[in-house]
């Protein structure tokens, strides 16, 4: 089941969606189990910004009947903190595992900010590829870049020469024409696109059974709106991945509601080269390994 992805040799086609699996925290929680069967063939970091961010105020999660709305708001140490503290620890873990390349996901609100992030990643050999998050639905910056093909092409074109590493553009599903955005990323020089990020969603403060809630009415999540993921978005993901894969010539990483091998096979069947597991890893941290194993059994 090994796959060549932009020149990286992966043991199988299953990776994680950015921000859905903290490998260092998982190492602390699961130790040897994680070392003996790491769930993903490549590891994608959470989104890193130039400056440290505390993230959104709580509540940050809301469960829907078939999904999860998150409004995490990019909490991270900033690029300097990530490179100094997380990257060395991640590099040791991934090196111990053999060949699990590290993909670092970054987000900036301007081309200049994104350029600085890409340059910082370029300077570190531990990072195998860079993923640009132009699709966060929770923070105003980034949304416009990813949803507007003209701006997206301009940004990708501006940062492309700054790295020799594979450059992946993670697309937003909250755009009028996702295939047009994918084509714009490709025209700007992206080596691959990944999709879908979460769908913009709103949860309201629940009314308690006995009558109106004691909590104030209005949006439940501290950040206001959030992003919907999980089984609820799988059919949307399948449609968007199919329409993008039909139009672009670069590899596509498909994700959205994958919780078993049949779901992964569907995304590969409509043209994805790799499949990412996201929300399911919160229920079962070893889901990636299970899906990769089952996928090998059903597709050979
Ligand atoms: O941090 C977040 O709230 C977040 C991000 Br950066 C993203 O890309 N997608 C998402 O659902 N949440």
mmCIF file of C-alpha atoms and ligand atoms in Angstrom:
data_model
loop_
_atom_site.group_PDB
_atom_site.id
_atom_site.type_symbol
_atom_site.label_atom_id
_atom_site.label_comp_id
_atom_site.label_asym_id
_atom_site.label_seq_id
_atom_site.Cartn_x
_atom_site.Cartn_y
_atom_site.Cartn_z
ATOM 1 C CA UNK A 1 0.000 0.000 0.000
ATOM 2 C CA UNK A 2 3.021 2.329 -0.076
ATOM 3 C CA UNK A 3 2.393 5.635 -1.806
ATOM 4 C CA UNK A 4 4.629 8.240 -3.394
ATOM 5 C CA UNK A 5 3.303 11.622 -2.336
ATOM 6 C CA UNK A 6 5.183 14.561 -3.858
ATOM 7 C CA UNK A 7 8.400 12.546 -3.644
ATOM 8 C CA UNK A 8 7.783 11.374 -0.058
ATOM 9 C CA UNK A 9 7.539 7.611 0.326
ATOM 10 C CA UNK A 10 4.618 6.797 2.645
ATOM 11 C CA UNK A 11 3.954 3.319 4.039
ATOM 12 C CA UNK A 12 0.202 3.645 3.364
ATOM 13 C CA UNK A 13 -2.246 6.366 2.283
ATOM 14 C CA UNK A 14 -3.670 7.313 5.721
ATOM 15 C CA UNK A 15 -2.514 10.480 7.499
ATOM 16 C CA UNK A 16 -4.100 12.782 10.112
ATOM 17 C CA UNK A 17 -5.984 16.003 9.537
ATOM 18 C CA UNK A 18 -4.167 19.005 11.018
ATOM 19 C CA UNK A 19 -5.161 19.787 14.587
ATOM 20 C CA UNK A 20 -6.893 16.489 15.235
ATOM 21 C CA UNK A 21 -4.044 14.458 16.719
ATOM 22 C CA UNK A 22 -1.380 15.784 19.068
ATOM 23 C CA UNK A 23 1.447 13.268 18.681
ATOM 24 C CA UNK A 24 3.400 14.548 21.683
ATOM 25 C CA UNK A 25 0.350 14.437 23.975
ATOM 26 C CA UNK A 26 -0.536 10.986 22.592
ATOM 27 C CA UNK A 27 3.005 9.805 23.300
ATOM 28 C CA UNK A 28 2.556 10.894 26.914
ATOM 29 C CA UNK A 29 -0.815 9.163 27.170
ATOM 30 C CA UNK A 30 -0.192 5.955 25.201
ATOM 31 C CA UNK A 31 3.624 5.594 25.206
ATOM 32 C CA UNK A 32 4.786 2.295 23.767
ATOM 33 C CA UNK A 33 1.457 1.556 22.057
ATOM 34 C CA UNK A 34 1.938 4.637 19.923
ATOM 35 C CA UNK A 35 5.534 3.723 19.143
ATOM 36 C CA UNK A 36 4.641 0.159 18.185
ATOM 37 C CA UNK A 37 1.865 1.187 15.781
ATOM 38 C CA UNK A 38 1.828 4.873 14.905
ATOM 39 C CA UNK A 39 -1.580 5.487 13.290
ATOM 40 C CA UNK A 40 -0.438 7.657 10.385
ATOM 41 C CA UNK A 41 1.954 7.315 7.431
ATOM 42 C CA UNK A 42 2.812 11.021 7.679
ATOM 43 C CA UNK A 43 2.154 13.340 10.587
ATOM 44 C CA UNK A 44 0.549 16.756 10.099
ATOM 45 C CA UNK A 45 1.100 19.310 12.873
ATOM 46 C CA UNK A 46 -1.587 21.564 14.272
ATOM 47 C CA UNK A 47 -1.690 25.011 12.681
ATOM 48 C CA UNK A 48 1.212 27.272 13.641
ATOM 49 C CA UNK A 49 1.054 31.079 13.452
ATOM 50 C CA UNK A 50 3.852 33.648 13.618
ATOM 51 C CA UNK A 51 2.987 34.845 17.117
ATOM 52 C CA UNK A 52 1.766 32.749 20.066
ATOM 53 C CA UNK A 53 -2.040 32.644 20.423
ATOM 54 C CA UNK A 54 -4.124 31.648 23.448
ATOM 55 C CA UNK A 55 -7.019 30.376 21.312
ATOM 56 C CA UNK A 56 -10.701 31.162 21.691
ATOM 57 C CA UNK A 57 -12.514 31.490 25.008
ATOM 58 C CA UNK A 58 -14.522 28.425 26.102
ATOM 59 C CA UNK A 59 -16.748 26.643 25.298
ATOM 60 C CA UNK A 60 -14.781 25.382 22.308
ATOM 61 C CA UNK A 61 -16.789 22.306 21.346
ATOM 62 C CA UNK A 62 -20.386 21.407 20.571
ATOM 63 C CA UNK A 63 -21.516 17.926 19.628
ATOM 64 C CA UNK A 64 -24.196 17.576 16.947
ATOM 65 C CA UNK A 65 -26.123 14.352 16.252
ATOM 66 C CA UNK A 66 -23.507 13.278 13.690
ATOM 67 C CA UNK A 67 -20.626 15.629 14.120
ATOM 68 C CA UNK A 68 -18.593 18.056 16.129
ATOM 69 C CA UNK A 69 -18.433 21.835 15.939
ATOM 70 C CA UNK A 70 -15.130 23.292 17.094
ATOM 71 C CA UNK A 71 -14.043 26.822 17.721
ATOM 72 C CA UNK A 72 -10.548 26.288 19.050
ATOM 73 C CA UNK A 73 -9.109 29.458 17.560
ATOM 74 C CA UNK A 74 -5.570 28.394 16.743
ATOM 75 C CA UNK A 75 -3.968 28.153 20.176
ATOM 76 C CA UNK A 76 -0.242 27.632 19.595
ATOM 77 C CA UNK A 77 3.202 28.654 20.804
ATOM 78 C CA UNK A 78 3.965 30.686 17.709
ATOM 79 C CA UNK A 79 6.515 29.605 15.154
ATOM 80 C CA UNK A 80 9.548 30.295 17.371
ATOM 81 C CA UNK A 81 8.095 28.219 20.218
ATOM 82 C CA UNK A 82 7.101 25.416 17.845
ATOM 83 C CA UNK A 83 10.533 25.250 16.236
ATOM 84 C CA UNK A 84 12.390 25.444 19.542
ATOM 85 C CA UNK A 85 10.235 23.133 21.677
ATOM 86 C CA UNK A 86 7.868 20.929 19.673
ATOM 87 C CA UNK A 87 9.859 20.272 16.527
ATOM 88 C CA UNK A 88 12.869 18.605 18.218
ATOM 89 C CA UNK A 89 10.575 16.311 20.248
ATOM 90 C CA UNK A 90 8.449 15.485 17.196
ATOM 91 C CA UNK A 91 11.559 14.826 15.120
ATOM 92 C CA UNK A 92 12.874 12.346 17.715
ATOM 93 C CA UNK A 93 9.529 10.514 17.854
ATOM 94 C CA UNK A 94 9.092 10.369 14.084
ATOM 95 C CA UNK A 95 12.720 9.305 13.528
ATOM 96 C CA UNK A 96 12.237 6.451 16.016
ATOM 97 C CA UNK A 97 9.226 5.321 14.026
ATOM 98 C CA UNK A 98 11.261 4.979 10.858
ATOM 99 C CA UNK A 99 9.802 6.806 7.917
ATOM 100 C CA UNK A 100 6.954 9.040 9.069
ATOM 101 C CA UNK A 101 7.495 12.429 7.419
ATOM 102 C CA UNK A 102 6.429 15.574 9.248
ATOM 103 C CA UNK A 103 4.134 18.037 7.503
ATOM 104 C CA UNK A 104 3.982 21.391 9.288
ATOM 105 C CA UNK A 105 0.734 23.327 8.889
ATOM 106 C CA UNK A 106 0.996 27.131 9.003
ATOM 107 C CA UNK A 107 -1.400 30.027 8.785
ATOM 108 C CA UNK A 108 -0.903 33.737 8.256
ATOM 109 C CA UNK A 109 -3.244 36.581 7.511
ATOM 110 C CA UNK A 110 -1.085 38.224 4.832
ATOM 111 C CA UNK A 111 1.275 37.005 2.130
ATOM 112 C CA UNK A 112 4.175 38.541 4.082
ATOM 113 C CA UNK A 113 3.253 36.615 7.235
ATOM 114 C CA UNK A 114 2.840 33.372 5.304
ATOM 115 C CA UNK A 115 6.190 33.981 3.615
ATOM 116 C CA UNK A 116 7.898 34.321 7.000
ATOM 117 C CA UNK A 117 6.342 31.064 8.184
ATOM 118 C CA UNK A 118 7.319 29.200 5.024
ATOM 119 C CA UNK A 119 10.897 30.484 5.257
ATOM 120 C CA UNK A 120 11.116 29.369 8.888
ATOM 121 C CA UNK A 121 9.987 25.863 7.888
ATOM 122 C CA UNK A 122 12.326 25.778 4.915
ATOM 123 C CA UNK A 123 15.285 26.256 7.248
ATOM 124 C CA UNK A 124 14.471 23.104 9.245
ATOM 125 C CA UNK A 125 15.388 19.730 7.730
ATOM 126 C CA UNK A 126 13.106 17.902 10.189
ATOM 127 C CA UNK A 127 10.125 19.288 8.267
ATOM 128 C CA UNK A 128 9.361 17.272 5.133
ATOM 129 C CA UNK A 129 6.544 19.393 3.708
ATOM 130 C CA UNK A 130 4.543 22.528 4.462
ATOM 131 C CA UNK A 131 0.763 22.790 4.474
ATOM 132 C CA UNK A 132 -0.773 26.274 4.158
ATOM 133 C CA UNK A 133 -3.989 26.632 6.099
ATOM 134 C CA UNK A 134 -6.026 29.137 4.119
ATOM 135 C CA UNK A 135 -9.289 27.723 5.358
ATOM 136 C CA UNK A 136 -9.820 28.284 9.059
ATOM 137 C CA UNK A 137 -13.457 29.194 9.615
ATOM 138 C CA UNK A 138 -12.881 30.518 13.100
ATOM 139 C CA UNK A 139 -10.454 33.318 12.594
ATOM 140 C CA UNK A 140 -11.172 36.111 10.163
ATOM 141 C CA UNK A 141 -7.694 36.100 8.680
ATOM 142 C CA UNK A 142 -7.129 33.308 6.196
ATOM 143 C CA UNK A 143 -10.762 32.793 5.259
ATOM 144 C CA UNK A 144 -10.760 35.391 2.517
ATOM 145 C CA UNK A 145 -7.468 34.234 1.054
ATOM 146 C CA UNK A 146 -8.674 30.666 0.692
ATOM 147 C CA UNK A 147 -12.131 31.459 -0.581
ATOM 148 C CA UNK A 148 -11.040 33.861 -3.321
ATOM 149 C CA UNK A 149 -9.213 32.158 -6.210
ATOM 150 C CA UNK A 150 -7.454 35.379 -7.282
ATOM 151 C CA UNK A 151 -5.990 36.101 -3.857
ATOM 152 C CA UNK A 152 -5.155 32.465 -3.269
ATOM 153 C CA UNK A 153 -3.165 32.185 -6.485
ATOM 154 C CA UNK A 154 -1.305 35.390 -5.649
ATOM 155 C CA UNK A 155 -0.322 34.205 -2.165
ATOM 156 C CA UNK A 156 0.783 30.764 -3.304
ATOM 157 C CA UNK A 157 2.793 32.298 -6.166
ATOM 158 C CA UNK A 158 4.477 34.671 -3.702
ATOM 159 C CA UNK A 159 5.567 31.974 -1.244
ATOM 160 C CA UNK A 160 6.279 29.143 -3.702
ATOM 161 C CA UNK A 161 9.883 30.204 -4.428
ATOM 162 C CA UNK A 162 10.683 30.319 -0.702
ATOM 163 C CA UNK A 163 10.739 26.560 -0.223
ATOM 164 C CA UNK A 164 11.960 23.504 -2.038
ATOM 165 C CA UNK A 165 9.761 21.317 0.162
ATOM 166 C CA UNK A 166 6.389 20.091 -1.096
ATOM 167 C CA UNK A 167 3.802 22.840 -0.600
ATOM 168 C CA UNK A 168 0.277 21.667 0.174
ATOM 169 C CA UNK A 169 -2.649 24.097 0.186
ATOM 170 C CA UNK A 170 -5.484 23.145 2.529
ATOM 171 C CA UNK A 171 -8.634 24.463 0.937
ATOM 172 C CA UNK A 172 -11.700 25.839 2.630
ATOM 173 C CA UNK A 173 -15.045 24.216 1.850
ATOM 174 C CA UNK A 174 -16.678 27.566 2.641
ATOM 175 C CA UNK A 175 -16.107 28.912 -0.855
ATOM 176 C CA UNK A 176 -18.427 29.439 -3.799
ATOM 177 C CA UNK A 177 -16.349 27.252 -6.130
ATOM 178 C CA UNK A 178 -13.862 24.960 -4.418
ATOM 179 C CA UNK A 179 -12.540 23.538 -7.697
ATOM 180 C CA UNK A 180 -11.727 27.084 -8.854
ATOM 181 C CA UNK A 181 -9.759 27.598 -5.615
ATOM 182 C CA UNK A 182 -7.913 24.307 -6.173
ATOM 183 C CA UNK A 183 -7.022 25.333 -9.726
ATOM 184 C CA UNK A 184 -5.807 28.690 -8.401
ATOM 185 C CA UNK A 185 -3.561 26.953 -5.851
ATOM 186 C CA UNK A 186 -2.189 24.732 -8.597
ATOM 187 C CA UNK A 187 -1.585 27.710 -10.901
ATOM 188 C CA UNK A 188 0.278 29.456 -8.063
ATOM 189 C CA UNK A 189 2.637 26.498 -7.772
ATOM 190 C CA UNK A 190 1.138 24.251 -5.071
ATOM 191 C CA UNK A 191 2.387 20.665 -5.165
ATOM 192 C CA UNK A 192 -0.850 19.286 -3.678
ATOM 193 C CA UNK A 193 -4.172 20.373 -2.220
ATOM 194 C CA UNK A 194 -5.945 18.990 0.832
ATOM 195 C CA UNK A 195 -9.635 19.223 1.613
ATOM 196 C CA UNK A 196 -12.040 19.612 3.289
ATOM 197 C CA UNK A 197 -11.514 21.767 6.358
ATOM 198 C CA UNK A 198 -14.582 22.198 8.568
ATOM 199 C CA UNK A 199 -17.865 23.728 7.404
ATOM 200 C CA UNK A 200 -18.871 26.981 9.097
ATOM 201 C CA UNK A 201 -21.549 26.231 11.673
ATOM 202 C CA UNK A 202 -23.416 27.773 14.598
ATOM 203 C CA UNK A 203 -24.663 26.215 17.836
ATOM 204 C CA UNK A 204 -26.981 28.086 20.193
ATOM 205 C CA UNK A 205 -26.965 27.808 23.967
ATOM 206 C CA UNK A 206 -29.292 24.938 24.863
ATOM 207 C CA UNK A 207 -32.650 25.595 26.484
ATOM 208 C CA UNK A 208 -32.886 23.420 29.583
ATOM 209 C CA UNK A 209 -35.716 20.904 29.941
ATOM 210 C CA UNK A 210 -37.491 22.737 32.670
ATOM 211 C CA UNK A 211 -37.752 25.941 30.640
ATOM 212 C CA UNK A 212 -35.376 28.670 29.564
ATOM 213 C CA UNK A 213 -31.749 28.051 30.403
ATOM 214 C CA UNK A 214 -30.027 29.878 33.212
ATOM 215 C CA UNK A 215 -27.245 30.481 30.714
ATOM 216 C CA UNK A 216 -27.350 33.576 28.530
ATOM 217 C CA UNK A 217 -29.047 33.102 25.161
ATOM 218 C CA UNK A 218 -27.002 33.281 21.990
ATOM 219 C CA UNK A 219 -24.066 31.461 20.413
ATOM 220 C CA UNK A 220 -22.805 28.588 22.555
ATOM 221 C CA UNK A 221 -19.201 28.656 21.418
ATOM 222 C CA UNK A 222 -16.865 31.244 22.876
ATOM 223 C CA UNK A 223 -15.670 32.102 19.381
ATOM 224 C CA UNK A 224 -19.222 32.615 18.055
ATOM 225 C CA UNK A 225 -19.359 30.331 15.035
ATOM 226 C CA UNK A 226 -17.303 27.163 14.644
ATOM 227 C CA UNK A 227 -16.417 24.481 12.130
ATOM 228 C CA UNK A 228 -18.432 21.296 11.662
ATOM 229 C CA UNK A 229 -16.581 17.995 11.183
ATOM 230 C CA UNK A 230 -17.305 14.282 11.499
ATOM 231 C CA UNK A 231 -19.805 11.936 9.822
ATOM 232 C CA UNK A 232 -22.149 14.871 9.096
ATOM 233 C CA UNK A 233 -19.764 16.261 6.465
ATOM 234 C CA UNK A 234 -18.633 13.074 4.718
ATOM 235 C CA UNK A 235 -20.953 13.399 1.726
ATOM 236 C CA UNK A 236 -19.947 17.049 1.283
ATOM 237 C CA UNK A 237 -16.282 16.061 1.450
ATOM 238 C CA UNK A 238 -16.792 13.317 -1.123
ATOM 239 C CA UNK A 239 -18.463 15.728 -3.546
ATOM 240 C CA UNK A 240 -15.802 18.421 -3.117
ATOM 241 C CA UNK A 241 -12.865 15.994 -3.339
ATOM 242 C CA UNK A 242 -14.377 14.443 -6.491
ATOM 243 C CA UNK A 243 -14.874 17.819 -8.152
ATOM 244 C CA UNK A 244 -11.353 18.997 -7.260
ATOM 245 C CA UNK A 245 -9.633 15.738 -8.255
ATOM 246 C CA UNK A 246 -11.392 15.874 -11.621
ATOM 247 C CA UNK A 247 -9.978 19.316 -12.375
ATOM 248 C CA UNK A 248 -6.417 19.459 -10.977
ATOM 249 C CA UNK A 249 -3.320 17.508 -12.023
ATOM 250 C CA UNK A 250 -1.601 17.673 -8.607
ATOM 251 C CA UNK A 251 -2.266 15.125 -5.820
ATOM 252 C CA UNK A 252 -5.285 15.583 -3.577
ATOM 253 C CA UNK A 253 -5.484 14.715 0.130
ATOM 254 C CA UNK A 254 -9.126 13.900 0.868
ATOM 255 C CA UNK A 255 -10.715 14.173 4.288
ATOM 256 C CA UNK A 256 -14.049 14.732 5.987
ATOM 257 C CA UNK A 257 -15.925 12.264 8.158
ATOM 258 C CA UNK A 258 -13.676 9.267 7.500
ATOM 259 C CA UNK A 259 -14.225 6.705 10.231
ATOM 260 C CA UNK A 260 -13.649 3.410 8.431
ATOM 261 C CA UNK A 261 -11.831 1.885 5.486
ATOM 262 C CA UNK A 262 -14.862 2.039 3.193
ATOM 263 C CA UNK A 263 -14.969 5.814 3.679
ATOM 264 C CA UNK A 264 -11.246 6.032 2.886
ATOM 265 C CA UNK A 265 -11.714 3.846 -0.190
ATOM 266 C CA UNK A 266 -14.511 6.151 -1.404
ATOM 267 C CA UNK A 267 -12.215 9.192 -1.273
ATOM 268 C CA UNK A 268 -9.398 7.300 -3.013
ATOM 269 C CA UNK A 269 -11.958 6.088 -5.553
ATOM 270 C CA UNK A 270 -12.932 9.643 -6.537
ATOM 271 C CA UNK A 271 -9.311 10.612 -7.057
ATOM 272 C CA UNK A 272 -7.599 11.316 -3.719
ATOM 273 C CA UNK A 273 -3.982 10.156 -3.368
ATOM 274 C CA UNK A 274 -4.039 10.221 0.442
ATOM 275 C CA UNK A 275 -6.847 10.206 2.984
ATOM 276 C CA UNK A 276 -6.795 12.024 6.315
ATOM 277 C CA UNK A 277 -8.581 10.975 9.492
ATOM 278 C CA UNK A 278 -9.722 13.752 11.826
ATOM 279 C CA UNK A 279 -12.684 13.708 14.195
ATOM 280 C CA UNK A 280 -12.668 9.902 14.465
ATOM 281 C CA UNK A 281 -9.245 10.064 16.156
ATOM 282 C CA UNK A 282 -10.891 11.814 19.141
ATOM 283 C CA UNK A 283 -13.076 8.726 19.672
ATOM 284 C CA UNK A 284 -10.369 6.227 18.826
ATOM 285 C CA UNK A 285 -6.787 7.501 18.815
ATOM 286 C CA UNK A 286 -5.713 4.388 16.903
ATOM 287 C CA UNK A 287 -8.362 4.878 14.196
ATOM 288 C CA UNK A 288 -5.727 5.728 11.578
ATOM 289 C CA UNK A 289 -3.985 2.388 12.097
ATOM 290 C CA UNK A 290 -7.270 0.487 11.987
ATOM 291 C CA UNK A 291 -8.357 2.228 8.791
ATOM 292 C CA UNK A 292 -4.954 1.687 7.113
ATOM 293 C CA UNK A 293 -5.056 -2.026 8.019
ATOM 294 C CA UNK A 294 -8.624 -2.497 6.839
ATOM 295 C CA UNK A 295 -7.951 -0.516 3.681
ATOM 296 C CA UNK A 296 -5.042 -2.807 2.794
ATOM 297 C CA UNK A 297 -7.376 -5.772 3.220
ATOM 298 C CA UNK A 298 -10.121 -4.360 0.969
ATOM 299 C CA UNK A 299 -8.044 -2.816 -1.804
ATOM 300 C CA UNK A 300 -5.092 -5.197 -1.651
HETATM 301 O O1 LIG B 1 -8.148 26.254 15.478
HETATM 302 C C1 LIG B 1 -9.283 26.112 14.997
HETATM 303 O O2 LIG B 1 -10.303 26.494 15.593
HETATM 304 C C2 LIG B 1 -9.497 25.455 13.708
HETATM 305 C C3 LIG B 1 -8.654 25.564 12.610
HETATM 306 BR BR1 LIG B 1 -7.035 26.482 12.655
HETATM 307 C C4 LIG B 1 -8.997 24.943 11.370
HETATM 308 O O3 LIG B 1 -8.292 24.997 10.358
HETATM 309 N N1 LIG B 1 -10.163 24.245 11.341
HETATM 310 C C5 LIG B 1 -10.973 24.143 12.398
HETATM 311 O O4 LIG B 1 -12.027 23.504 12.296
HETATM 312 N N2 LIG B 1 -10.639 24.743 13.576
#
